[in-house]
């Protein structure tokens, strides 16, 4: 029998508003890699891959590395978590119910401001885990995937697009076993994905009424990164936008703040299990 598993969230406002725990009574979903340098980062520093769920905006790759939100302190104001940067203010409200975690976001910036945002969730998954998304959804692969594909990478291509779950012959839904490779992909136009790991599932659903691109990024690091001391990490990242680097975004690849100066979106997370009680 499938049962809903209530989720509990812990956050660390002083260190980028990061989510440090997303757990049920039977498991922790977030992967962690302790690194003392995470506690001393300043805006503009290189990203520290310590796990958890990081708030990435206004870019993911590029400059500043993983954006300007993860490296700045957030503050609690009423029932909201608030971040101020030179270019935007981001407000987040997280509500936990017996059925789901609901996070709502409001970003205020000058009309026309362009950005990417990602809930950069690194998950603690076994090699048997799978990622489920709508069949055939357009999936962008980026140059680090070149050596894994069934075709030659065009010299001038920023990305190649194939169909989920096997874009360009690469079985991206399989989150193991570890094979020494690391690849990033973006499932464009995708609003909902589910991870299964044994008896447990975790589902992300992203919603917005704004006319912005909505996607899910996948970082499948099967002990292929970094080259000097590789480890395993799996990122499943609901996002606004359809590229990793804002500097490479085409006209329809990034979210744009409307004339009102405010952009709103919502993230819902649910978990189920078939474990016997």
PDB file of C-alpha atoms in Angstrom, residues 36-255:
ATOM      1  CA  UNK A  36      34.075  23.798   6.559  1.00  0.00           C
ATOM      2  CA  UNK A  37      34.580  26.408   3.847  1.00  0.00           C
ATOM      3  CA  UNK A  38      30.804  26.490   3.293  1.00  0.00           C
ATOM      4  CA  UNK A  39      30.424  28.444   6.529  1.00  0.00           C
ATOM      5  CA  UNK A  40      32.781  31.251   5.499  1.00  0.00           C
ATOM      6  CA  UNK A  41      31.745  32.011   1.905  1.00  0.00           C
ATOM      7  CA  UNK A  42      31.190  35.577   0.757  1.00  0.00           C
ATOM      8  CA  UNK A  43      29.339  36.898  -2.298  1.00  0.00           C
ATOM      9  CA  UNK A  44      31.352  36.120  -5.413  1.00  0.00           C
ATOM     10  CA  UNK A  45      33.157  33.090  -3.941  1.00  0.00           C
ATOM     11  CA  UNK A  46      33.325  29.816  -5.853  1.00  0.00           C
ATOM     12  CA  UNK A  47      30.484  27.420  -5.085  1.00  0.00           C
ATOM     13  CA  UNK A  48      31.057  25.015  -2.199  1.00  0.00           C
ATOM     14  CA  UNK A  49      29.415  21.660  -2.921  1.00  0.00           C
ATOM     15  CA  UNK A  50      28.273  20.807   0.606  1.00  0.00           C
ATOM     16  CA  UNK A  51      24.960  19.231  -0.333  1.00  0.00           C
ATOM     17  CA  UNK A  52      21.494  20.107   0.911  1.00  0.00           C
ATOM     18  CA  UNK A  53      19.263  22.310  -1.227  1.00  0.00           C
ATOM     19  CA  UNK A  54      20.755  25.632  -2.274  1.00  0.00           C
ATOM     20  CA  UNK A  55      18.766  28.556  -3.653  1.00  0.00           C
ATOM     21  CA  UNK A  56      20.481  29.508  -6.936  1.00  0.00           C
ATOM     22  CA  UNK A  57      19.683  32.875  -8.577  1.00  0.00           C
ATOM     23  CA  UNK A  58      20.177  34.726 -10.914  1.00  0.00           C
ATOM     24  CA  UNK A  59      22.301  32.020 -12.577  1.00  0.00           C
ATOM     25  CA  UNK A  60      23.452  28.469 -11.914  1.00  0.00           C
ATOM     26  CA  UNK A  61      26.681  28.061 -13.832  1.00  0.00           C
ATOM     27  CA  UNK A  62      28.548  31.180 -14.850  1.00  0.00           C
ATOM     28  CA  UNK A  63      29.191  34.325 -12.816  1.00  0.00           C
ATOM     29  CA  UNK A  64      28.667  34.518  -9.921  1.00  0.00           C
ATOM     30  CA  UNK A  65      29.159  30.763  -9.496  1.00  0.00           C
ATOM     31  CA  UNK A  66      25.732  29.216  -8.733  1.00  0.00           C
ATOM     32  CA  UNK A  67      24.292  32.702  -8.406  1.00  0.00           C
ATOM     33  CA  UNK A  68      24.144  35.421  -5.768  1.00  0.00           C
ATOM     34  CA  UNK A  69      21.602  33.927  -3.333  1.00  0.00           C
ATOM     35  CA  UNK A  70      23.420  30.898  -1.861  1.00  0.00           C
ATOM     36  CA  UNK A  71      26.393  32.932  -0.558  1.00  0.00           C
ATOM     37  CA  UNK A  72      24.458  35.685   1.246  1.00  0.00           C
ATOM     38  CA  UNK A  73      22.715  35.637   4.640  1.00  0.00           C
ATOM     39  CA  UNK A  74      18.932  35.584   4.656  1.00  0.00           C
ATOM     40  CA  UNK A  75      16.690  37.031   7.364  1.00  0.00           C
ATOM     41  CA  UNK A  76      13.392  36.084   8.965  1.00  0.00           C
ATOM     42  CA  UNK A  77      10.658  38.697   8.605  1.00  0.00           C
ATOM     43  CA  UNK A  78       7.265  37.575   9.955  1.00  0.00           C
ATOM     44  CA  UNK A  79       6.498  34.247   8.278  1.00  0.00           C
ATOM     45  CA  UNK A  80       8.948  34.794   5.412  1.00  0.00           C
ATOM     46  CA  UNK A  81      12.638  34.250   4.684  1.00  0.00           C
ATOM     47  CA  UNK A  82      14.059  37.299   2.915  1.00  0.00           C
ATOM     48  CA  UNK A  83      17.208  37.862   0.868  1.00  0.00           C
ATOM     49  CA  UNK A  84      18.438  41.253  -0.311  1.00  0.00           C
ATOM     50  CA  UNK A  85      20.993  41.578  -3.119  1.00  0.00           C
ATOM     51  CA  UNK A  86      22.062  44.641  -5.128  1.00  0.00           C
ATOM     52  CA  UNK A  87      19.800  43.558  -8.009  1.00  0.00           C
ATOM     53  CA  UNK A  88      16.802  41.835  -6.442  1.00  0.00           C
ATOM     54  CA  UNK A  89      14.957  40.910  -3.263  1.00  0.00           C
ATOM     55  CA  UNK A  90      13.776  37.320  -2.874  1.00  0.00           C
ATOM     56  CA  UNK A  91      11.085  36.341  -0.397  1.00  0.00           C
ATOM     57  CA  UNK A  92      10.345  32.697   0.448  1.00  0.00           C
ATOM     58  CA  UNK A  93       7.620  31.151   2.587  1.00  0.00           C
ATOM     59  CA  UNK A  94       7.829  27.445   3.482  1.00  0.00           C
ATOM     60  CA  UNK A  95       4.748  25.656   4.821  1.00  0.00           C
ATOM     61  CA  UNK A  96       4.688  22.045   5.985  1.00  0.00           C
ATOM     62  CA  UNK A  97       1.477  20.015   6.055  1.00  0.00           C
ATOM     63  CA  UNK A  98       0.908  16.283   6.615  1.00  0.00           C
ATOM     64  CA  UNK A  99       0.706  15.857   2.824  1.00  0.00           C
ATOM     65  CA  UNK A 100       3.407  18.142   1.410  1.00  0.00           C
ATOM     66  CA  UNK A 101       5.971  20.893   1.708  1.00  0.00           C
ATOM     67  CA  UNK A 102       4.892  24.076  -0.042  1.00  0.00           C
ATOM     68  CA  UNK A 103       7.408  26.835  -0.779  1.00  0.00           C
ATOM     69  CA  UNK A 104       6.214  30.069  -2.353  1.00  0.00           C
ATOM     70  CA  UNK A 105       8.597  32.652  -3.812  1.00  0.00           C
ATOM     71  CA  UNK A 106       8.325  36.352  -4.671  1.00  0.00           C
ATOM     72  CA  UNK A 107      11.159  38.133  -6.440  1.00  0.00           C
ATOM     73  CA  UNK A 108      11.186  41.916  -6.722  1.00  0.00           C
ATOM     74  CA  UNK A 109      13.472  43.610  -9.248  1.00  0.00           C
ATOM     75  CA  UNK A 110      13.439  46.202 -11.979  1.00  0.00           C
ATOM     76  CA  UNK A 111      11.012  45.355 -14.808  1.00  0.00           C
ATOM     77  CA  UNK A 112      12.876  43.502 -17.540  1.00  0.00           C
ATOM     78  CA  UNK A 113      15.446  41.991 -15.160  1.00  0.00           C
ATOM     79  CA  UNK A 114      16.391  38.514 -16.451  1.00  0.00           C
ATOM     80  CA  UNK A 115      17.301  35.569 -14.264  1.00  0.00           C
ATOM     81  CA  UNK A 116      17.519  31.861 -13.761  1.00  0.00           C
ATOM     82  CA  UNK A 117      16.481  30.232 -10.482  1.00  0.00           C
ATOM     83  CA  UNK A 118      16.928  26.677  -9.276  1.00  0.00           C
ATOM     84  CA  UNK A 119      16.092  24.745  -6.144  1.00  0.00           C
ATOM     85  CA  UNK A 120      19.509  23.051  -6.296  1.00  0.00           C
ATOM     86  CA  UNK A 121      18.547  19.869  -4.430  1.00  0.00           C
ATOM     87  CA  UNK A 122      21.283  17.266  -4.044  1.00  0.00           C
ATOM     88  CA  UNK A 123      19.659  13.967  -3.110  1.00  0.00           C
ATOM     89  CA  UNK A 124      20.935  10.981  -1.137  1.00  0.00           C
ATOM     90  CA  UNK A 125      19.991   8.157  -3.506  1.00  0.00           C
ATOM     91  CA  UNK A 126      21.064   4.571  -4.012  1.00  0.00           C
ATOM     92  CA  UNK A 127      22.425   3.385  -7.391  1.00  0.00           C
ATOM     93  CA  UNK A 128      19.060   1.731  -8.109  1.00  0.00           C
ATOM     94  CA  UNK A 129      17.190   5.057  -8.030  1.00  0.00           C
ATOM     95  CA  UNK A 130      15.344   6.312 -11.115  1.00  0.00           C
ATOM     96  CA  UNK A 131      14.054   9.687 -12.281  1.00  0.00           C
ATOM     97  CA  UNK A 132      10.581   9.710 -13.845  1.00  0.00           C
ATOM     98  CA  UNK A 133       9.411  12.510 -16.144  1.00  0.00           C
ATOM     99  CA  UNK A 134       6.934  12.719 -19.041  1.00  0.00           C
ATOM    100  CA  UNK A 135       8.098  10.544 -21.930  1.00  0.00           C
ATOM    101  CA  UNK A 136       9.447  12.477 -24.879  1.00  0.00           C
ATOM    102  CA  UNK A 137       9.936  15.757 -23.069  1.00  0.00           C
ATOM    103  CA  UNK A 138      12.708  17.807 -24.779  1.00  0.00           C
ATOM    104  CA  UNK A 139      15.935  17.377 -22.836  1.00  0.00           C
ATOM    105  CA  UNK A 140      18.994  19.550 -23.344  1.00  0.00           C
ATOM    106  CA  UNK A 141      22.470  18.076 -22.985  1.00  0.00           C
ATOM    107  CA  UNK A 142      25.557  20.219 -22.530  1.00  0.00           C
ATOM    108  CA  UNK A 143      29.157  19.765 -23.730  1.00  0.00           C
ATOM    109  CA  UNK A 144      30.322  17.626 -20.783  1.00  0.00           C
ATOM    110  CA  UNK A 145      28.063  14.906 -22.237  1.00  0.00           C
ATOM    111  CA  UNK A 146      29.871  14.861 -25.588  1.00  0.00           C
ATOM    112  CA  UNK A 147      31.861  11.695 -24.931  1.00  0.00           C
ATOM    113  CA  UNK A 148      28.781   9.751 -23.812  1.00  0.00           C
ATOM    114  CA  UNK A 149      26.562  10.256 -26.843  1.00  0.00           C
ATOM    115  CA  UNK A 150      25.762   8.227 -29.957  1.00  0.00           C
ATOM    116  CA  UNK A 151      26.728  11.129 -32.221  1.00  0.00           C
ATOM    117  CA  UNK A 152      29.495  13.672 -32.726  1.00  0.00           C
ATOM    118  CA  UNK A 153      29.142  16.949 -30.858  1.00  0.00           C
ATOM    119  CA  UNK A 154      28.826  19.845 -33.341  1.00  0.00           C
ATOM    120  CA  UNK A 155      31.644  22.326 -32.921  1.00  0.00           C
ATOM    121  CA  UNK A 156      29.351  25.349 -32.530  1.00  0.00           C
ATOM    122  CA  UNK A 157      26.591  23.774 -30.386  1.00  0.00           C
ATOM    123  CA  UNK A 158      25.882  25.179 -26.911  1.00  0.00           C
ATOM    124  CA  UNK A 159      23.614  22.196 -26.254  1.00  0.00           C
ATOM    125  CA  UNK A 160      21.923  19.290 -28.030  1.00  0.00           C
ATOM    126  CA  UNK A 161      18.262  18.363 -27.538  1.00  0.00           C
ATOM    127  CA  UNK A 162      16.854  14.844 -27.382  1.00  0.00           C
ATOM    128  CA  UNK A 163      13.821  13.128 -25.917  1.00  0.00           C
ATOM    129  CA  UNK A 164      13.495  11.918 -22.354  1.00  0.00           C
ATOM    130  CA  UNK A 165      14.461   9.374 -21.047  1.00  0.00           C
ATOM    131  CA  UNK A 166      17.219   8.647 -23.601  1.00  0.00           C
ATOM    132  CA  UNK A 167      18.273  11.939 -25.210  1.00  0.00           C
ATOM    133  CA  UNK A 168      20.858  11.205 -27.910  1.00  0.00           C
ATOM    134  CA  UNK A 169      21.032   7.612 -26.666  1.00  0.00           C
ATOM    135  CA  UNK A 170      22.009   8.493 -23.089  1.00  0.00           C
ATOM    136  CA  UNK A 171      19.874   6.732 -20.447  1.00  0.00           C
ATOM    137  CA  UNK A 172      19.508   9.687 -18.102  1.00  0.00           C
ATOM    138  CA  UNK A 173      16.688   8.241 -15.994  1.00  0.00           C
ATOM    139  CA  UNK A 174      19.118   5.749 -14.468  1.00  0.00           C
ATOM    140  CA  UNK A 175      20.820   7.275 -11.434  1.00  0.00           C
ATOM    141  CA  UNK A 176      23.388   4.517 -11.049  1.00  0.00           C
ATOM    142  CA  UNK A 177      25.443   2.460 -10.844  1.00  0.00           C
ATOM    143  CA  UNK A 178      28.456   4.755 -10.598  1.00  0.00           C
ATOM    144  CA  UNK A 179      30.395   4.697 -13.863  1.00  0.00           C
ATOM    145  CA  UNK A 180      32.910   7.519 -13.446  1.00  0.00           C
ATOM    146  CA  UNK A 181      30.938  10.052 -15.509  1.00  0.00           C
ATOM    147  CA  UNK A 182      29.205  13.324 -14.671  1.00  0.00           C
ATOM    148  CA  UNK A 183      26.638  15.042 -16.866  1.00  0.00           C
ATOM    149  CA  UNK A 184      24.155  17.891 -16.589  1.00  0.00           C
ATOM    150  CA  UNK A 185      20.856  18.092 -18.462  1.00  0.00           C
ATOM    151  CA  UNK A 186      17.733  20.239 -18.477  1.00  0.00           C
ATOM    152  CA  UNK A 187      14.245  18.820 -19.046  1.00  0.00           C
ATOM    153  CA  UNK A 188      12.665  21.845 -20.732  1.00  0.00           C
ATOM    154  CA  UNK A 189       9.015  22.634 -20.162  1.00  0.00           C
ATOM    155  CA  UNK A 190       8.900  20.061 -17.369  1.00  0.00           C
ATOM    156  CA  UNK A 191       6.927  21.040 -14.269  1.00  0.00           C
ATOM    157  CA  UNK A 192       6.855  17.748 -12.372  1.00  0.00           C
ATOM    158  CA  UNK A 193       9.317  14.894 -11.766  1.00  0.00           C
ATOM    159  CA  UNK A 194       9.428  11.944  -9.385  1.00  0.00           C
ATOM    160  CA  UNK A 195      12.429  10.117  -7.993  1.00  0.00           C
ATOM    161  CA  UNK A 196      11.949   6.503  -6.942  1.00  0.00           C
ATOM    162  CA  UNK A 197      14.446   4.795  -4.659  1.00  0.00           C
ATOM    163  CA  UNK A 198      13.355   1.373  -3.516  1.00  0.00           C
ATOM    164  CA  UNK A 199      10.057   1.711  -1.664  1.00  0.00           C
ATOM    165  CA  UNK A 200      10.245   5.501  -1.486  1.00  0.00           C
ATOM    166  CA  UNK A 201       9.331   8.335  -3.866  1.00  0.00           C
ATOM    167  CA  UNK A 202       9.982  12.067  -3.853  1.00  0.00           C
ATOM    168  CA  UNK A 203       8.046  14.357  -6.209  1.00  0.00           C
ATOM    169  CA  UNK A 204       8.807  17.966  -7.130  1.00  0.00           C
ATOM    170  CA  UNK A 205       6.096  20.099  -8.766  1.00  0.00           C
ATOM    171  CA  UNK A 206       6.771  23.670  -9.899  1.00  0.00           C
ATOM    172  CA  UNK A 207       4.022  26.148 -10.666  1.00  0.00           C
ATOM    173  CA  UNK A 208       3.702  29.759 -11.784  1.00  0.00           C
ATOM    174  CA  UNK A 209       1.170  31.944 -13.548  1.00  0.00           C
ATOM    175  CA  UNK A 210       3.969  34.041 -15.031  1.00  0.00           C
ATOM    176  CA  UNK A 211       4.979  33.598 -18.653  1.00  0.00           C
ATOM    177  CA  UNK A 212       8.441  32.236 -17.931  1.00  0.00           C
ATOM    178  CA  UNK A 213      10.265  29.033 -18.955  1.00  0.00           C
ATOM    179  CA  UNK A 214       9.899  26.234 -16.399  1.00  0.00           C
ATOM    180  CA  UNK A 215      12.239  23.234 -16.388  1.00  0.00           C
ATOM    181  CA  UNK A 216      13.930  20.612 -14.226  1.00  0.00           C
ATOM    182  CA  UNK A 217      17.723  20.376 -14.209  1.00  0.00           C
ATOM    183  CA  UNK A 218      19.511  17.094 -13.578  1.00  0.00           C
ATOM    184  CA  UNK A 219      23.096  16.836 -12.351  1.00  0.00           C
ATOM    185  CA  UNK A 220      24.032  13.145 -12.539  1.00  0.00           C
ATOM    186  CA  UNK A 221      27.468  12.830 -10.984  1.00  0.00           C
ATOM    187  CA  UNK A 222      28.320   9.130 -10.826  1.00  0.00           C
ATOM    188  CA  UNK A 223      31.767   9.658  -9.311  1.00  0.00           C
ATOM    189  CA  UNK A 224      32.905  11.614 -12.331  1.00  0.00           C
ATOM    190  CA  UNK A 225      33.396  15.015 -10.647  1.00  0.00           C
ATOM    191  CA  UNK A 226      35.687  16.558  -9.616  1.00  0.00           C
ATOM    192  CA  UNK A 227      38.471  14.817 -11.508  1.00  0.00           C
ATOM    193  CA  UNK A 228      40.930  15.115  -8.613  1.00  0.00           C
ATOM    194  CA  UNK A 229      38.725  13.423  -5.996  1.00  0.00           C
ATOM    195  CA  UNK A 230      35.379  12.348  -7.477  1.00  0.00           C
ATOM    196  CA  UNK A 231      32.316  11.547  -5.416  1.00  0.00           C
ATOM    197  CA  UNK A 232      28.683  10.628  -6.083  1.00  0.00           C
ATOM    198  CA  UNK A 233      26.017  13.341  -6.051  1.00  0.00           C
ATOM    199  CA  UNK A 234      22.632  13.576  -7.756  1.00  0.00           C
ATOM    200  CA  UNK A 235      20.963  16.928  -8.297  1.00  0.00           C
ATOM    201  CA  UNK A 236      17.266  17.145  -9.188  1.00  0.00           C
ATOM    202  CA  UNK A 237      16.579  20.848  -9.543  1.00  0.00           C
ATOM    203  CA  UNK A 238      13.226  22.477 -10.415  1.00  0.00           C
ATOM    204  CA  UNK A 239      14.083  25.753 -12.125  1.00  0.00           C
ATOM    205  CA  UNK A 240      12.954  28.863 -13.925  1.00  0.00           C
ATOM    206  CA  UNK A 241      14.804  28.967 -17.233  1.00  0.00           C
ATOM    207  CA  UNK A 242      16.151  26.409 -19.679  1.00  0.00           C
ATOM    208  CA  UNK A 243      19.952  26.852 -19.582  1.00  0.00           C
ATOM    209  CA  UNK A 244      22.525  26.681 -16.787  1.00  0.00           C
ATOM    210  CA  UNK A 245      24.346  29.951 -17.516  1.00  0.00           C
ATOM    211  CA  UNK A 246      22.436  33.218 -17.703  1.00  0.00           C
ATOM    212  CA  UNK A 247      25.140  34.648 -19.966  1.00  0.00           C
ATOM    213  CA  UNK A 248      24.255  31.984 -22.566  1.00  0.00           C
ATOM    214  CA  UNK A 249      20.472  32.425 -22.334  1.00  0.00           C
ATOM    215  CA  UNK A 250      18.609  33.150 -25.531  1.00  0.00           C
ATOM    216  CA  UNK A 251      15.486  35.365 -25.634  1.00  0.00           C
ATOM    217  CA  UNK A 252      13.216  32.597 -24.281  1.00  0.00           C
ATOM    218  CA  UNK A 253      15.733  30.794 -22.039  1.00  0.00           C
ATOM    219  CA  UNK A 254      15.439  32.975 -18.910  1.00  0.00           C
ATOM    220  CA  UNK A 255      12.692  34.371 -16.712  1.00  0.00           C
TER     221      UNK A 255
END
